[in-house]
PDB file of C-alpha atoms in Angstrom:
ATOM      1  CA  MET A1257     -12.356 -12.449  26.855  1.00  0.00           C
ATOM      2  CA  THR A1258     -11.420  -9.776  25.618  1.00  0.00           C
ATOM      3  CA  THR A1259      -8.067  -8.902  23.054  1.00  0.00           C
ATOM      4  CA  ASP A1260      -7.579  -4.818  21.957  1.00  0.00           C
ATOM      5  CA  THR A1261      -7.357  -4.896  18.416  1.00  0.00           C
ATOM      6  CA  PRO A1262      -4.028  -3.852  16.965  1.00  0.00           C
ATOM      7  CA  THR A1263      -3.789  -0.630  15.366  1.00  0.00           C
ATOM      8  CA  HIS A1264      -1.290  -0.951  13.244  1.00  0.00           C
ATOM      9  CA  LEU A1265       0.415  -3.915  11.026  1.00  0.00           C
ATOM     10  CA  PRO A1266       4.324  -4.186  11.936  1.00  0.00           C
ATOM     11  CA  ASP A1267       4.966  -1.721   8.780  1.00  0.00           C
ATOM     12  CA  GLY A1268       3.239   0.766  10.511  1.00  0.00           C
ATOM     13  CA  ARG A1269       0.082   0.717   8.198  1.00  0.00           C
ATOM     14  CA  PRO A1270      -2.735   1.140   9.596  1.00  0.00           C
ATOM     15  CA  ILE A1271      -5.799  -2.275  10.026  1.00  0.00           C
ATOM     16  CA  PRO A1272      -8.897  -1.230   8.795  1.00  0.00           C
ATOM     17  CA  LEU A1273     -11.629  -0.953  10.570  1.00  0.00           C
ATOM     18  CA  MET A1274     -13.008  -4.817  11.619  1.00  0.00           C
ATOM     19  CA  THR A1275     -16.356  -3.143  13.180  1.00  0.00           C
ATOM     20  CA  GLY A1276     -18.215   0.323  13.084  1.00  0.00           C
ATOM     21  CA  PRO A1277     -19.575   3.263  10.510  1.00  0.00           C
ATOM     22  CA  GLU A1278     -19.899   3.361   7.533  1.00  0.00           C
ATOM     23  CA  ARG A1279     -18.032   6.365   7.018  1.00  0.00           C
ATOM     24  CA  PRO A1280     -15.221   5.958   9.031  1.00  0.00           C
ATOM     25  CA  MET A1281     -14.412   2.443   7.127  1.00  0.00           C
ATOM     26  CA  LEU A1282     -13.901   3.153   4.099  1.00  0.00           C
ATOM     27  CA  ASP A1283     -11.993   5.964   5.396  1.00  0.00           C
ATOM     28  CA  SER A1284      -9.837   3.041   7.076  1.00  0.00           C
ATOM     29  CA  TRP A1285      -9.638   1.131   3.344  1.00  0.00           C
ATOM     30  CA  LEU A1286      -8.573   4.156   1.533  1.00  0.00           C
ATOM     31  CA  ASP A1287      -5.292   5.248   4.172  1.00  0.00           C
ATOM     32  CA  PHE A1288      -4.786   1.306   4.251  1.00  0.00           C
ATOM     33  CA  HIS A1289      -4.414   1.609   0.604  1.00  0.00           C
ATOM     34  CA  ARG A1290      -2.586   4.772   0.678  1.00  0.00           C
ATOM     35  CA  ALA A1291       0.337   3.484   3.515  1.00  0.00           C
ATOM     36  CA  THR A1292       0.148   0.441   1.131  1.00  0.00           C
ATOM     37  CA  LEU A1293       1.848   2.987  -1.856  1.00  0.00           C
ATOM     38  CA  GLU A1294       3.895   5.095   0.231  1.00  0.00           C
ATOM     39  CA  LEU A1295       5.701   1.813   2.029  1.00  0.00           C
ATOM     40  CA  LYS A1296       5.367   0.232  -2.182  1.00  0.00           C
ATOM     41  CA  CYS A1297       8.746   3.733  -2.498  1.00  0.00           C
ATOM     42  CA  ALA A1298       9.979   2.713   0.530  1.00  0.00           C
ATOM     43  CA  GLY A1299      13.796   2.724   0.969  1.00  0.00           C
ATOM     44  CA  LEU A1300      14.511   3.192  -3.171  1.00  0.00           C
ATOM     45  CA  ASP A1301      17.372   5.080  -5.179  1.00  0.00           C
ATOM     46  CA  ASP A1302      15.828   7.409  -8.442  1.00  0.00           C
ATOM     47  CA  ALA A1303      16.749   5.140 -10.687  1.00  0.00           C
ATOM     48  CA  GLN A1304      14.423   2.370  -9.055  1.00  0.00           C
ATOM     49  CA  LEU A1305      11.279   4.496  -8.764  1.00  0.00           C
ATOM     50  CA  ARG A1306      11.798   5.158 -12.329  1.00  0.00           C
ATOM     51  CA  LEU A1307      12.242   1.702 -13.165  1.00  0.00           C
ATOM     52  CA  ALA A1308       9.194   0.238 -15.624  1.00  0.00           C
ATOM     53  CA  SER A1309       8.342  -2.646 -15.069  1.00  0.00           C
ATOM     54  CA  ALA A1310       8.502  -4.442 -18.028  1.00  0.00           C
ATOM     55  CA  GLU A1311       8.058  -3.963 -22.165  1.00  0.00           C
ATOM     56  CA  PRO A1312       6.259  -2.121 -23.295  1.00  0.00           C
ATOM     57  CA  SER A1313       4.951  -0.756 -20.194  1.00  0.00           C
ATOM     58  CA  GLU A1314       6.458   2.154 -18.788  1.00  0.00           C
ATOM     59  CA  LEU A1315       4.624   2.218 -16.088  1.00  0.00           C
ATOM     60  CA  THR A1316       7.228   2.890 -12.631  1.00  0.00           C
ATOM     61  CA  LEU A1317       6.188   3.785  -9.031  1.00  0.00           C
ATOM     62  CA  LEU A1318       6.993   7.423  -8.654  1.00  0.00           C
ATOM     63  CA  GLY A1319       4.227   7.383 -11.849  1.00  0.00           C
ATOM     64  CA  LEU A1320       1.719   5.643  -9.657  1.00  0.00           C
ATOM     65  CA  VAL A1321       2.203   8.100  -6.887  1.00  0.00           C
ATOM     66  CA  GLN A1322       2.355  10.712  -9.828  1.00  0.00           C
ATOM     67  CA  HIS A1323      -1.114   9.086 -11.098  1.00  0.00           C
ATOM     68  CA  LEU A1324      -2.354   9.131  -7.381  1.00  0.00           C
ATOM     69  CA  ALA A1325      -2.043  12.992  -6.708  1.00  0.00           C
ATOM     70  CA  GLU A1326      -3.440  12.863 -10.255  1.00  0.00           C
ATOM     71  CA  CYS A1327      -6.825  10.909  -8.856  1.00  0.00           C
ATOM     72  CA  GLU A1328      -7.628  11.833  -4.882  1.00  0.00           C
ATOM     73  CA  ARG A1329      -7.136  16.190  -7.091  1.00  0.00           C
ATOM     74  CA  ASN A1330     -10.048  15.144 -10.188  1.00  0.00           C
ATOM     75  CA  TRP A1331     -11.923  12.862  -7.285  1.00  0.00           C
ATOM     76  CA  PHE A1332     -12.174  14.767  -4.318  1.00  0.00           C
ATOM     77  CA  GLN A1333     -11.785  18.322  -5.243  1.00  0.00           C
ATOM     78  CA  ARG A1334     -13.309  18.440  -8.133  1.00  0.00           C
ATOM     79  CA  VAL A1335     -16.174  16.114  -8.777  1.00  0.00           C
ATOM     80  CA  VAL A1336     -16.624  15.452  -4.980  1.00  0.00           C
ATOM     81  CA  GLY A1337     -15.993  19.339  -3.617  1.00  0.00           C
ATOM     82  CA  GLY A1338     -16.892  20.976  -7.180  1.00  0.00           C
ATOM     83  CA  VAL A1339     -13.986  22.888  -6.913  1.00  0.00           C
ATOM     84  CA  ASP A1340     -12.867  23.644 -10.283  1.00  0.00           C
ATOM     85  CA  VAL A1341      -8.555  22.964 -10.263  1.00  0.00           C
ATOM     86  CA  PRO A1342      -5.633  22.696 -13.034  1.00  0.00           C
ATOM     87  CA  PRO A1343      -4.097  18.884 -13.294  1.00  0.00           C
ATOM     88  CA  VAL A1344      -1.440  18.450 -10.667  1.00  0.00           C
ATOM     89  CA  PHE A1345       1.605  17.578 -12.844  1.00  0.00           C
ATOM     90  CA  GLU A1346       2.119  19.067 -16.309  1.00  0.00           C
ATOM     91  CA  ASP A1347       1.195  14.861 -18.114  1.00  0.00           C
ATOM     92  CA  GLU A1348      -2.930  15.437 -16.230  1.00  0.00           C
ATOM     93  CA  THR A1349      -2.821  11.502 -16.165  1.00  0.00           C
ATOM     94  CA  GLY A1350       0.432  11.790 -13.498  1.00  0.00           C
ATOM     95  CA  TYR A1351       2.741   9.337 -15.311  1.00  0.00           C
ATOM     96  CA  GLY A1352       4.760  11.028 -16.807  1.00  0.00           C
ATOM     97  CA  LEU A1353       7.964  11.477 -15.365  1.00  0.00           C
ATOM     98  CA  ASP A1354      10.377  15.437 -14.994  1.00  0.00           C
ATOM     99  CA  PRO A1355      13.521  15.196 -15.119  1.00  0.00           C
ATOM    100  CA  GLY A1356      13.639  17.547 -12.371  1.00  0.00           C
ATOM    101  CA  ARG A1357      10.890  15.768 -10.312  1.00  0.00           C
ATOM    102  CA  GLY A1358      12.166  12.885  -7.403  1.00  0.00           C
ATOM    103  CA  ILE A1359       9.879  11.113  -4.509  1.00  0.00           C
ATOM    104  CA  ASP A1360      10.334  13.455  -2.147  1.00  0.00           C
ATOM    105  CA  GLU A1361       8.317  16.172  -4.558  1.00  0.00           C
ATOM    106  CA  ALA A1362       5.909  13.491  -5.640  1.00  0.00           C
ATOM    107  CA  LEU A1363       5.150  12.302  -2.263  1.00  0.00           C
ATOM    108  CA  SER A1364       4.910  15.667  -1.178  1.00  0.00           C
ATOM    109  CA  VAL A1365       1.949  16.886  -3.444  1.00  0.00           C
ATOM    110  CA  TRP A1366       0.291  13.538  -2.982  1.00  0.00           C
ATOM    111  CA  ARG A1367       0.646  14.536   0.876  1.00  0.00           C
ATOM    112  CA  ARG A1368      -1.107  17.337   0.138  1.00  0.00           C
ATOM    113  CA  GLU A1369      -4.174  16.563  -2.642  1.00  0.00           C
ATOM    114  CA  ILE A1370      -5.141  13.508   0.704  1.00  0.00           C
ATOM    115  CA  ALA A1371      -5.054  16.166   2.862  1.00  0.00           C
ATOM    116  CA  ARG A1372      -7.316  18.818   0.749  1.00  0.00           C
ATOM    117  CA  GLY A1373      -9.505  16.253  -0.653  1.00  0.00           C
ATOM    118  CA  ARG A1374      -9.686  15.650   3.765  1.00  0.00           C
ATOM    119  CA  GLU A1375     -10.885  19.124   3.358  1.00  0.00           C
ATOM    120  CA  VAL A1376     -13.426  19.230   1.034  1.00  0.00           C
ATOM    121  CA  CYS A1377     -15.224  15.843   1.532  1.00  0.00           C
ATOM    122  CA  GLY A1378     -14.762  16.082   5.433  1.00  0.00           C
ATOM    123  CA  GLY A1379     -17.809  17.305   7.228  1.00  0.00           C
ATOM    124  CA  LEU A1380     -19.960  16.029   4.112  1.00  0.00           C
ATOM    125  CA  PRO A1381     -22.566  13.296   4.338  1.00  0.00           C
ATOM    126  CA  LEU A1382     -22.142   9.474   2.478  1.00  0.00           C
ATOM    127  CA  GLU A1383     -24.707  10.778   0.053  1.00  0.00           C
ATOM    128  CA  SER A1384     -23.547  14.194  -1.112  1.00  0.00           C
ATOM    129  CA  VAL A1385     -23.317  13.899  -5.089  1.00  0.00           C
ATOM    130  CA  GLY A1386     -20.625  15.188  -6.993  1.00  0.00           C
ATOM    131  CA  ARG A1387     -19.981  15.375 -10.712  1.00  0.00           C
ATOM    132  CA  ILE A1388     -17.922  13.955 -12.962  1.00  0.00           C
ATOM    133  CA  GLY A1389     -16.225  16.602 -14.771  1.00  0.00           C
ATOM    134  CA  GLY A1390     -15.304  15.190 -17.983  1.00  0.00           C
ATOM    135  CA  GLY A1391     -14.943  12.158 -20.020  1.00  0.00           C
ATOM    136  CA  PRO A1392     -17.415   9.878 -21.161  1.00  0.00           C
ATOM    137  CA  MET A1393     -19.966   9.485 -17.953  1.00  0.00           C
ATOM    138  CA  ALA A1394     -18.823  13.569 -17.908  1.00  0.00           C
ATOM    139  CA  GLY A1395     -22.197  14.735 -16.030  1.00  0.00           C
ATOM    140  CA  VAL A1396     -22.955  11.957 -14.651  1.00  0.00           C
ATOM    141  CA  GLU A1397     -23.960  11.721 -10.672  1.00  0.00           C
ATOM    142  CA  VAL A1398     -21.682   9.823  -8.134  1.00  0.00           C
ATOM    143  CA  SER A1399     -21.997  10.042  -4.619  1.00  0.00           C
ATOM    144  CA  LEU A1400     -19.352  10.937  -2.027  1.00  0.00           C
ATOM    145  CA  ARG A1401     -19.932   6.532  -0.676  1.00  0.00           C
ATOM    146  CA  TRP A1402     -19.517   6.306  -4.592  1.00  0.00           C
ATOM    147  CA  VAL A1403     -16.323   7.777  -4.935  1.00  0.00           C
ATOM    148  CA  LEU A1404     -14.995   6.634  -1.487  1.00  0.00           C
ATOM    149  CA  VAL A1405     -15.485   3.271  -2.845  1.00  0.00           C
ATOM    150  CA  HIS A1406     -14.198   4.114  -5.815  1.00  0.00           C
ATOM    151  CA  MET A1407     -11.009   5.636  -4.887  1.00  0.00           C
ATOM    152  CA  ILE A1408     -10.077   1.932  -2.267  1.00  0.00           C
ATOM    153  CA  GLU A1409     -10.525  -0.156  -5.992  1.00  0.00           C
ATOM    154  CA  GLU A1410      -8.771   2.055  -7.238  1.00  0.00           C
ATOM    155  CA  TYR A1411      -5.886   2.230  -5.264  1.00  0.00           C
ATOM    156  CA  ALA A1412      -5.909  -1.641  -4.146  1.00  0.00           C
ATOM    157  CA  ARG A1413      -5.318  -1.953  -7.996  1.00  0.00           C
ATOM    158  CA  HIS A1414      -2.739   0.302  -8.488  1.00  0.00           C
ATOM    159  CA  ASN A1415      -0.882  -1.165  -5.209  1.00  0.00           C
ATOM    160  CA  GLY A1416      -1.013  -4.674  -7.588  1.00  0.00           C
ATOM    161  CA  HIS A1417       1.033  -3.109 -10.351  1.00  0.00           C
ATOM    162  CA  ALA A1418       3.291  -1.142  -6.457  1.00  0.00           C
ATOM    163  CA  ASP A1419       3.548  -5.336  -5.834  1.00  0.00           C
ATOM    164  CA  ILE A1420       4.838  -6.200  -9.435  1.00  0.00           C
ATOM    165  CA  LEU A1421       7.873  -2.906  -9.678  1.00  0.00           C
ATOM    166  CA  ARG A1422       8.658  -3.936  -6.383  1.00  0.00           C
ATOM    167  CA  GLU A1423       9.195  -7.453  -6.639  1.00  0.00           C
ATOM    168  CA  ARG A1424      10.936  -6.103 -10.710  1.00  0.00           C
ATOM    169  CA  ILE A1425      13.194  -4.390  -8.716  1.00  0.00           C
ATOM    170  CA  ASP A1426      14.316  -5.675  -5.044  1.00  0.00           C
ATOM    171  CA  GLY A1427      12.297  -9.143  -5.244  1.00  0.00           C
ATOM    172  CA  VAL A1428      10.712  -7.964  -1.857  1.00  0.00           C
ATOM    173  CA  ILE A1429       7.635  -9.377  -2.274  1.00  0.00           C
ATOM    174  CA  GLY A1430       4.268  -8.825  -0.121  1.00  0.00           C
ATOM    175  CA  ALA A1431       2.363  -6.401   1.871  1.00  0.00           C
TER     176      ALA A1431
END
């Protein structure tokens, strides 16, 4: 007797693949974590999305969305694709908040960076090699596989931060 594995959780997030080839599995885990970040921001107003976790931290959900837009651009376009693109936001970490930019704009930018990264990396094998552009690891070669694993880790870590932020804002836990 076999049962069909559901493709989405009741909250709408895609369930990562449990079996199959490596690339689709890595992509599905990254998509799951992307959807988790978006879920953590759902239903909140601008003031709530700008609420910092706890002093002295200035970490906010809005800042996390912006930061991950910068990560998407950096790792998929600059590192893997070798594309010379400027930072997405004025603060290249993405954490700095602009009073005129709300969640709709930040999510739109973030989605655009995800789509562009998919375009750049879509046909590349996991063994494709890119080069880190700056910082202490400047010039080091990394595979697309490494970048995908790193981005899953990056989202997972920041989704943990988002869990804490969301619980502080309105008591919502889980996901």
